[in-house]
Amino acid sequence: MRDRQATGRPGKWRRLAAAVAVSAGLAVAAPSAAHAGNGFFTSQDLTASGAPVGASGKTTGWYTPWDRVRHVAYFNTSNVITIASLAPGASTWSSATAPNVSPVGLVLTGYAYAWDRSSHVIYLGSDNHVHELWYTQDSPVWHDADLTAVTGAPSGLWPTTGYEQGGAQHIVASTTSTHVLYHLVFTPGTGWQAQNLTTFTDGGPYTTLLPVGVSRGDGQTIAYLARDGFIHALSSTTGSGWSDVAIRQAVGANNVYAGLGIFFDAGGSRLAITYVGPVNPTPRHLHELTWTPSAGWSDSDVTAASGGPAFTGAGIGGGLSLASDGSDRIFTVDAANAIWEYVRVRGGRWFAWKDTGDGTVQANNDVTAFAAPDDAAGTSYTDYVVYLDGSGHPHVMDMTTPTS
């Protein structure tokens, strides 16, 4: 099976208005202190301020740029979703529970939407439908909407990524049982609609690894593992016309085992996809696959470049770009349930840190990381790492990174 478009690249991408990322801990190799967490993370157990215990390791985090409030969402033991928030300058997180929802604790994604100044948490419901929790400044309570019923999309879609792009909301969704890829879109004046993207792909995504998407400023890209064994980049600048590229020149077929993630860099010209491979043999390494207008696609073996351990853990938090210092940050959980961080500094060199001790994270779960500017000028960003511990307590680690 061949890709529909073996060559071709998206147009040059504009600078994003906001970026996300995180920091570091116990050094394997040490860059300057400006790039290193190296023990400077602080940590807060949210149950100490009244948040309920979590039921699984699926968490999500985002910030709302109009008020710079930080938000975290997770599944709690009452089988509902808790959203915790922190105002800029505050030290204590407040928490609220979304009523009348019945999620399946498998997938969770949260994001901000500027059009109506709203926050959104997308989840898979026990009815096998995609659901949207939404909260606006004008209607400051959590509402629940059944997007499968509204759009007519098929049941059984797993919503993996949500984001704003081009003044619209976008949700990437797929299944683990059939080779289908869907795109749910909310446009002001039109409402929610579902678009089946499978016909634009090379036979649809491989069912064992869910696709992920990202806004690029002037468009969007969805990364997925195709049935031909290669990672593909499905891109659009219009939301309706899509171009599918098999990244054959940088990734070998059947080389992707786990950890598919995607992010767009703070400088506005570099797309990154994370993965772990190969399928066989072990040990497996963490990789960052990148695209730039000048160089096209290239692949970095992050494990080898950073001197970090081979990938043996259960979870990977994807990748993030930090606007304040131009670094990439990737978080993983190792086999001993400790958090590891991999950092690519502005000059391109990779470093690795073990951010927590063994047994920190709930077994077989992952971490979420994001960042928020501390003032309107963005003179510094605070990095947040969210996880559940072995007792299910939600924790947030944070560290401030000045602009450099």
Tab-separated table of C-alpha atoms in Angstrom:
chain	number	residue	atom	x	y	z
A	1	MET	CA	0.000	0.000	0.000
A	2	ARG	CA	1.406	3.344	-1.032
A	3	ASP	CA	0.827	6.796	0.382
A	4	ARG	CA	-1.481	9.118	-1.562
A	5	GLN	CA	1.152	11.862	-1.578
A	6	ALA	CA	4.724	10.688	-1.128
A	7	THR	CA	6.204	14.151	-1.321
A	8	GLY	CA	5.195	17.707	-0.581
A	9	ARG	CA	5.352	19.875	2.498
A	10	PRO	CA	2.953	22.251	4.200
A	11	GLY	CA	3.530	25.975	3.676
A	12	LYS	CA	5.677	27.928	6.074
A	13	TRP	CA	3.912	28.338	9.392
A	14	ARG	CA	3.381	31.556	11.289
A	15	ARG	CA	4.464	32.105	14.871
A	16	LEU	CA	2.018	30.792	17.441
A	17	ALA	CA	0.689	33.231	20.036
A	18	ALA	CA	1.236	30.783	22.894
A	19	ALA	CA	3.330	27.719	23.570
A	20	VAL	CA	3.554	25.033	26.191
A	21	ALA	CA	6.259	23.088	28.029
A	22	VAL	CA	7.984	21.923	31.222
A	23	SER	CA	11.288	21.417	33.174
A	24	ALA	CA	13.828	19.203	34.971
A	25	GLY	CA	15.314	17.386	38.019
A	26	LEU	CA	18.249	15.026	38.675
A	27	ALA	CA	20.831	15.495	35.945
A	28	VAL	CA	22.278	12.742	33.784
A	29	ALA	CA	24.104	15.384	31.744
A	30	ALA	CA	23.870	19.000	32.803
A	31	PRO	CA	23.368	22.094	30.645
A	32	SER	CA	23.342	25.596	32.091
A	33	ALA	CA	21.070	26.177	35.072
A	34	ALA	CA	18.695	28.185	32.865
A	35	HIS	CA	17.596	24.944	31.205
A	36	ALA	CA	17.730	22.593	34.187
A	37	GLY	CA	15.075	21.779	36.756
A	38	ASN	CA	17.841	20.144	38.785
A	39	GLY	CA	15.818	20.071	42.011
A	40	PHE	CA	14.049	23.421	41.505
A	41	PHE	CA	10.608	21.872	40.944
A	42	THR	CA	8.153	22.322	43.788
A	43	SER	CA	5.276	19.887	44.207
A	44	GLN	CA	1.753	20.205	45.567
A	45	ASP	CA	-0.667	17.416	46.494
A	46	LEU	CA	-4.048	18.799	45.409
A	47	THR	CA	-5.931	16.657	47.939
A	48	ALA	CA	-4.436	18.899	50.640
A	49	SER	CA	-6.641	21.728	49.329
A	50	GLY	CA	-9.761	19.567	49.032
A	51	ALA	CA	-9.445	17.930	45.604
A	52	PRO	CA	-10.719	14.329	45.458
A	53	VAL	CA	-8.548	11.269	44.882
A	54	GLY	CA	-8.044	10.262	41.255
A	55	ALA	CA	-9.169	6.966	39.743
A	56	SER	CA	-6.710	6.598	36.868
A	57	GLY	CA	-3.576	8.217	35.532
A	58	LYS	CA	-5.236	10.061	32.651
A	59	THR	CA	-4.817	13.779	33.260
A	60	THR	CA	-4.818	16.919	31.129
A	61	GLY	CA	-3.725	20.515	31.656
A	62	TRP	CA	-4.084	23.888	29.906
A	63	TYR	CA	-4.282	27.607	30.614
A	64	THR	CA	-6.723	30.322	29.516
A	65	PRO	CA	-4.721	33.202	27.982
A	66	TRP	CA	-7.280	35.962	28.710
A	67	ASP	CA	-6.870	35.535	32.498
A	68	ARG	CA	-3.764	33.277	32.648
A	69	VAL	CA	-5.577	30.818	34.947
A	70	ARG	CA	-4.064	27.323	34.971
A	71	HIS	CA	-6.391	24.303	34.772
A	72	VAL	CA	-5.983	20.561	35.407
A	73	ALA	CA	-8.578	17.828	34.843
A	74	TYR	CA	-8.595	14.165	35.881
A	75	PHE	CA	-10.960	11.264	36.594
A	76	ASN	CA	-11.834	10.808	40.267
A	77	THR	CA	-12.965	7.733	42.209
A	78	SER	CA	-16.647	8.687	41.909
A	79	ASN	CA	-16.308	8.117	38.136
A	80	VAL	CA	-16.704	11.804	37.321
A	81	ILE	CA	-14.260	14.499	36.210
A	82	THR	CA	-12.592	16.983	38.558
A	83	ILE	CA	-11.233	20.285	37.247
A	84	ALA	CA	-8.698	22.120	39.447
A	85	SER	CA	-7.723	25.740	38.750
A	86	LEU	CA	-5.012	28.147	39.885
A	87	ALA	CA	-5.118	31.916	39.326
A	88	PRO	CA	-1.811	33.662	38.475
A	89	GLY	CA	-0.018	34.633	41.656
A	90	ALA	CA	-2.109	32.254	43.773
A	91	SER	CA	-0.630	29.343	45.705
A	92	THR	CA	-3.664	27.115	46.279
A	93	TRP	CA	-5.599	25.209	43.636
A	94	SER	CA	-9.405	25.271	43.799
A	95	SER	CA	-11.356	22.286	42.474
A	96	ALA	CA	-14.808	21.625	41.035
A	97	THR	CA	-16.517	18.436	39.963
A	98	ALA	CA	-18.493	18.276	36.727
A	99	PRO	CA	-22.004	16.963	37.545
A	100	ASN	CA	-24.032	14.368	35.675
A	101	VAL	CA	-21.216	12.916	33.606
A	102	SER	CA	-20.232	9.273	33.259
A	103	PRO	CA	-16.794	8.956	31.663
A	104	VAL	CA	-14.686	5.966	30.774
A	105	GLY	CA	-11.224	6.651	32.214
A	106	LEU	CA	-9.315	6.064	28.994
A	107	VAL	CA	-8.815	9.372	27.150
A	108	LEU	CA	-8.986	12.998	28.255
A	109	THR	CA	-7.967	16.270	26.593
A	110	GLY	CA	-8.452	19.901	27.668
A	111	TYR	CA	-7.942	23.233	25.889
A	112	ALA	CA	-8.977	26.917	25.815
A	113	TYR	CA	-11.154	28.557	23.155
A	114	ALA	CA	-10.781	32.326	22.719
A	115	TRP	CA	-13.980	33.003	20.714
A	116	ASP	CA	-16.212	32.815	23.786
A	117	ARG	CA	-13.451	32.681	26.423
A	118	SER	CA	-14.188	29.103	27.341
A	119	SER	CA	-12.469	25.980	28.656
A	120	HIS	CA	-13.222	22.550	27.226
A	121	VAL	CA	-12.602	19.012	28.473
A	122	ILE	CA	-13.241	16.257	25.938
A	123	TYR	CA	-13.760	12.684	27.132
A	124	LEU	CA	-15.165	9.284	26.153
A	125	GLY	CA	-18.461	8.595	27.917
A	126	SER	CA	-19.763	5.281	29.215
A	127	ASP	CA	-22.311	5.477	26.360
A	128	ASN	CA	-19.347	5.135	23.942
A	129	HIS	CA	-19.916	8.720	22.747
A	130	VAL	CA	-17.542	11.673	22.569
A	131	HIS	CA	-18.553	14.250	25.185
A	132	GLU	CA	-17.599	17.896	25.719
A	133	LEU	CA	-17.512	19.655	29.078
A	134	TRP	CA	-17.509	23.419	28.566
A	135	TYR	CA	-17.328	26.469	30.824
A	136	THR	CA	-17.360	30.139	29.799
A	137	GLN	CA	-16.900	33.444	31.580
A	138	ASP	CA	-20.541	34.285	30.754
A	139	SER	CA	-21.825	30.867	31.871
A	140	PRO	CA	-19.428	29.852	34.666
A	141	VAL	CA	-20.681	26.321	35.329
A	142	TRP	CA	-19.625	23.087	33.659
A	143	HIS	CA	-22.022	21.981	30.899
A	144	ASP	CA	-21.955	18.589	29.168
A	145	ALA	CA	-22.663	18.052	25.453
A	146	ASP	CA	-22.909	14.722	23.582
A	147	LEU	CA	-20.888	15.466	20.434
A	148	THR	CA	-21.544	12.059	18.897
A	149	ALA	CA	-25.299	12.717	19.007
A	150	VAL	CA	-24.919	16.318	17.810
A	151	THR	CA	-22.653	15.541	14.841
A	152	GLY	CA	-23.869	12.094	13.818
A	153	ALA	CA	-20.350	10.688	14.172
A	154	PRO	CA	-20.156	6.925	14.773
A	155	SER	CA	-20.104	5.534	18.307
A	156	GLY	CA	-16.815	4.218	19.641
A	157	LEU	CA	-14.553	7.103	18.644
A	158	TRP	CA	-11.807	7.910	21.163
A	159	PRO	CA	-11.073	11.675	21.365
A	160	THR	CA	-7.305	11.969	21.691
A	161	THR	CA	-6.559	15.664	21.090
A	162	GLY	CA	-8.456	18.961	21.226
A	163	TYR	CA	-7.242	22.439	20.242
A	164	GLU	CA	-8.237	25.801	18.777
A	165	GLN	CA	-7.158	26.714	15.266
A	166	GLY	CA	-8.454	29.328	12.846
A	167	GLY	CA	-11.157	30.517	15.252
A	168	ALA	CA	-12.676	27.020	15.471
A	169	GLN	CA	-12.488	24.088	17.865
A	170	HIS	CA	-10.966	20.851	16.582
A	171	ILE	CA	-11.060	17.341	18.052
A	172	VAL	CA	-9.086	14.402	16.638
A	173	ALA	CA	-10.807	11.060	17.246
A	174	SER	CA	-10.235	7.479	16.159
A	175	THR	CA	-10.962	3.905	17.218
A	176	THR	CA	-8.981	0.916	18.421
A	177	SER	CA	-11.169	-1.525	16.492
A	178	THR	CA	-11.542	-0.075	12.977
A	179	HIS	CA	-9.272	1.930	10.686
A	180	VAL	CA	-11.171	5.240	10.844
A	181	LEU	CA	-10.046	8.785	11.605
A	182	TYR	CA	-12.516	11.550	12.421
A	183	HIS	CA	-12.265	15.306	12.860
A	184	LEU	CA	-14.980	17.042	14.935
A	185	VAL	CA	-15.133	20.807	14.313
A	186	PHE	CA	-17.035	23.640	15.990
A	187	THR	CA	-17.336	26.851	13.968
A	188	PRO	CA	-19.222	29.925	15.254
A	189	GLY	CA	-22.529	30.286	13.435
A	190	THR	CA	-22.420	26.663	12.255
A	191	GLY	CA	-21.947	24.572	15.375
A	192	TRP	CA	-20.435	21.108	15.613
A	193	GLN	CA	-19.822	18.971	12.515
A	194	ALA	CA	-18.035	15.647	11.938
A	195	GLN	CA	-15.613	14.995	9.095
A	196	ASN	CA	-14.403	11.504	8.194
A	197	LEU	CA	-10.738	11.927	7.269
A	198	THR	CA	-10.106	8.266	6.504
A	199	THR	CA	-10.419	8.791	2.745
A	200	PHE	CA	-7.530	11.284	2.902
A	201	THR	CA	-5.252	8.748	4.627
A	202	ASP	CA	-3.227	5.796	3.436
A	203	GLY	CA	-5.801	3.174	4.424
A	204	GLY	CA	-6.516	4.656	7.836
A	205	PRO	CA	-4.580	4.585	11.116
A	206	TYR	CA	-3.153	1.430	12.617
A	207	THR	CA	-5.517	0.494	15.431
A	208	THR	CA	-2.984	-0.110	18.215
A	209	LEU	CA	-1.761	3.507	18.369
A	210	LEU	CA	-4.175	6.444	18.477
A	211	PRO	CA	-3.529	9.556	16.319
A	212	VAL	CA	-2.804	13.032	17.728
A	213	GLY	CA	-3.224	16.534	16.289
A	214	VAL	CA	-1.876	20.054	16.786
A	215	SER	CA	-2.543	23.625	15.645
A	216	ARG	CA	0.278	25.134	13.582
A	217	GLY	CA	-0.918	28.731	13.474
A	218	ASP	CA	-1.824	28.705	9.754
A	219	GLY	CA	-3.146	25.155	9.755
A	220	GLN	CA	-3.122	21.844	11.565
A	221	THR	CA	-1.402	18.464	11.384
A	222	ILE	CA	-2.549	15.036	12.566
A	223	ALA	CA	0.142	12.414	13.159
A	224	TYR	CA	-0.854	8.769	12.938
A	225	LEU	CA	0.700	5.360	12.464
A	226	ALA	CA	-0.630	4.024	9.175
A	227	ARG	CA	-1.340	0.436	8.172
A	228	ASP	CA	1.839	0.518	6.055
A	229	GLY	CA	3.884	0.740	9.286
A	230	PHE	CA	5.058	4.346	8.777
A	231	ILE	CA	4.181	7.500	10.698
A	232	HIS	CA	2.115	9.807	8.486
A	233	ALA	CA	1.494	13.565	8.740
A	234	LEU	CA	-1.993	14.546	7.578
A	235	SER	CA	-2.056	18.351	7.169
A	236	SER	CA	-4.542	21.059	6.245
A	237	THR	CA	-4.501	24.840	5.971
A	238	THR	CA	-8.225	25.123	5.192
A	239	GLY	CA	-9.827	22.502	7.439
A	240	SER	CA	-11.346	20.745	4.445
A	241	GLY	CA	-8.481	19.979	2.042
A	242	TRP	CA	-5.960	17.522	3.488
A	243	SER	CA	-2.525	16.328	2.345
A	244	ASP	CA	-1.144	12.993	3.590
A	245	VAL	CA	2.627	12.427	3.708
A	246	ALA	CA	4.310	9.176	4.713
A	247	ILE	CA	7.499	10.142	6.542
A	248	ARG	CA	9.528	7.393	4.893
A	249	GLN	CA	12.830	9.249	4.651
A	250	ALA	CA	13.209	9.487	8.437
A	251	VAL	CA	11.321	6.546	9.977
A	252	GLY	CA	11.556	2.907	8.946
A	253	ALA	CA	8.440	0.791	8.531
A	254	ASN	CA	7.210	-1.038	11.650
A	255	ASN	CA	9.650	0.989	13.732
A	256	VAL	CA	7.045	2.613	16.011
A	257	TYR	CA	6.144	0.880	19.267
A	258	ALA	CA	4.376	3.516	21.422
A	259	GLY	CA	4.352	7.109	22.610
A	260	LEU	CA	2.931	8.968	19.611
A	261	GLY	CA	2.756	12.699	20.392
A	262	ILE	CA	2.888	15.965	18.464
A	263	PHE	CA	3.677	19.629	19.153
A	264	PHE	CA	4.546	22.840	17.338
A	265	ASP	CA	7.549	24.846	18.486
A	266	ALA	CA	7.412	28.295	20.056
A	267	GLY	CA	9.300	29.851	17.138
A	268	GLY	CA	6.564	28.973	14.700
A	269	SER	CA	8.506	26.979	12.082
A	270	ARG	CA	9.201	23.534	13.521
A	271	LEU	CA	6.826	20.591	13.864
A	272	ALA	CA	7.789	17.712	16.176
A	273	ILE	CA	6.370	14.200	16.544
A	274	THR	CA	7.463	11.894	19.372
A	275	TYR	CA	7.503	8.114	19.313
A	276	VAL	CA	9.198	5.114	20.894
A	277	GLY	CA	10.760	2.377	18.789
A	278	PRO	CA	11.617	-0.006	17.376
A	279	VAL	CA	8.910	-2.641	17.747
A	280	ASN	CA	11.665	-5.276	17.819
A	281	PRO	CA	14.242	-5.756	19.156
A	282	THR	CA	14.520	-4.128	22.555
A	283	PRO	CA	15.803	-1.917	24.129
A	284	ARG	CA	13.540	0.767	22.706
A	285	HIS	CA	14.495	4.422	22.430
A	286	LEU	CA	12.561	7.679	22.617
A	287	HIS	CA	12.652	9.611	19.318
A	288	GLU	CA	11.706	13.106	18.166
A	289	LEU	CA	10.794	13.398	14.502
A	290	THR	CA	10.955	17.022	13.299
A	291	TRP	CA	10.047	19.051	10.212
A	292	THR	CA	11.357	22.501	9.261
A	293	PRO	CA	10.844	24.460	6.005
A	294	SER	CA	14.568	24.365	5.201
A	295	ALA	CA	15.482	20.791	6.144
A	296	GLY	CA	12.286	18.763	5.752
A	297	TRP	CA	11.974	15.711	8.022
A	298	SER	CA	14.711	14.403	10.321
A	299	ASP	CA	14.802	11.948	13.200
A	300	SER	CA	16.600	12.353	16.558
A	301	ASP	CA	17.277	9.370	18.819
A	302	VAL	CA	16.607	11.259	22.055
A	303	THR	CA	17.659	8.389	24.290
A	304	ALA	CA	21.056	8.098	22.634
A	305	ALA	CA	21.602	11.861	22.347
A	306	SER	CA	20.711	12.605	25.987
A	307	GLY	CA	22.353	9.595	27.622
A	308	GLY	CA	19.028	8.735	29.251
A	309	PRO	CA	17.815	5.187	29.909
A	310	ALA	CA	16.221	2.966	27.284
A	311	PHE	CA	12.437	3.189	27.254
A	312	THR	CA	10.946	0.512	29.500
A	313	GLY	CA	8.060	2.359	31.125
A	314	ALA	CA	4.335	2.476	30.665
A	315	GLY	CA	3.723	6.121	29.811
A	316	ILE	CA	4.944	9.060	27.770
A	317	GLY	CA	3.613	12.587	28.145
A	318	GLY	CA	4.312	13.648	24.579
A	319	GLY	CA	6.365	16.732	23.758
A	320	LEU	CA	6.088	20.442	24.486
A	321	SER	CA	7.858	23.605	23.380
A	322	LEU	CA	8.634	26.295	25.951
A	323	ALA	CA	8.423	29.854	24.632
A	324	SER	CA	10.555	31.389	27.358
A	325	ASP	CA	13.819	29.585	26.543
A	326	GLY	CA	13.145	27.900	23.180
A	327	SER	CA	13.510	24.371	24.571
A	328	ASP	CA	11.649	21.133	23.853
A	329	ARG	CA	10.469	19.078	26.853
A	330	ILE	CA	9.371	15.432	26.797
A	331	PHE	CA	8.227	13.543	29.904
A	332	THR	CA	8.057	9.784	30.407
A	333	VAL	CA	7.345	7.355	33.228
A	334	ASP	CA	9.867	4.533	33.558
A	335	ALA	CA	9.368	0.922	34.671
A	336	ALA	CA	10.030	1.945	38.301
A	337	ASN	CA	7.194	4.542	38.079
A	338	ALA	CA	9.561	7.516	38.226
A	339	ILE	CA	9.252	10.586	35.989
A	340	TRP	CA	12.034	11.238	33.472
A	341	GLU	CA	12.415	14.411	31.465
A	342	TYR	CA	14.260	14.953	28.190
A	343	VAL	CA	15.216	18.522	27.212
A	344	ARG	CA	16.424	19.848	23.877
A	345	VAL	CA	18.002	23.266	24.440
A	346	ARG	CA	17.834	26.046	21.863
A	347	GLY	CA	21.183	25.027	20.366
A	348	GLY	CA	19.947	21.493	19.662
A	349	ARG	CA	21.702	19.473	22.376
A	350	TRP	CA	19.670	16.925	24.394
A	351	PHE	CA	19.779	16.293	28.174
A	352	ALA	CA	17.928	13.909	30.502
A	353	TRP	CA	16.883	14.108	34.166
A	354	LYS	CA	15.156	11.778	36.565
A	355	ASP	CA	12.666	14.256	38.035
A	356	THR	CA	11.209	12.094	40.819
A	357	GLY	CA	12.098	9.051	42.882
A	358	ASP	CA	11.014	5.518	42.039
A	359	GLY	CA	7.409	4.679	42.865
A	360	THR	CA	6.214	8.272	42.523
A	361	VAL	CA	3.592	7.740	39.812
A	362	GLN	CA	0.603	5.417	39.932
A	363	ALA	CA	1.566	2.135	38.236
A	364	ASN	CA	0.923	1.844	34.478
A	365	ASN	CA	0.035	5.501	34.058
A	366	ASP	CA	1.484	8.602	32.488
A	367	VAL	CA	2.037	12.325	33.043
A	368	THR	CA	0.781	15.588	31.549
A	369	ALA	CA	2.853	18.731	31.132
A	370	PHE	CA	2.020	22.284	30.100
A	371	ALA	CA	3.194	25.845	30.736
A	372	ALA	CA	1.633	29.255	31.261
A	373	PRO	CA	3.053	32.807	31.104
A	374	ASP	CA	3.333	34.516	34.473
A	375	ASP	CA	2.500	37.977	33.155
A	376	ALA	CA	1.002	39.550	30.055
A	377	ALA	CA	4.459	40.223	28.609
A	378	GLY	CA	5.554	36.594	28.994
A	379	THR	CA	8.788	37.515	30.774
A	380	SER	CA	8.691	34.105	32.455
A	381	TYR	CA	6.717	30.885	32.154
A	382	THR	CA	5.847	28.415	34.872
A	383	ASP	CA	6.055	24.782	33.843
A	384	TYR	CA	3.554	22.277	35.261
A	385	VAL	CA	3.787	18.488	35.437
A	386	VAL	CA	0.619	16.641	36.502
A	387	TYR	CA	0.406	13.051	37.722
A	388	LEU	CA	-1.389	10.718	40.153
A	389	ASP	CA	0.681	9.041	42.860
A	390	GLY	CA	0.380	5.441	44.045
A	391	SER	CA	-2.544	6.373	46.312
A	392	GLY	CA	-4.346	8.218	43.522
A	393	HIS	CA	-3.554	11.690	44.874
A	394	PRO	CA	-3.287	14.300	42.078
A	395	HIS	CA	0.020	16.180	42.191
A	396	VAL	CA	1.256	19.234	40.311
A	397	MET	CA	4.979	19.977	40.086
A	398	ASP	CA	5.933	23.472	38.961
A	399	MET	CA	9.029	25.500	38.112
A	400	THR	CA	9.416	29.013	36.702
A	401	THR	CA	11.653	29.563	33.669
A	402	PRO	CA	12.669	33.156	32.837
A	403	THR	CA	12.806	34.262	29.219
A	404	SER	CA	16.295	33.819	27.816
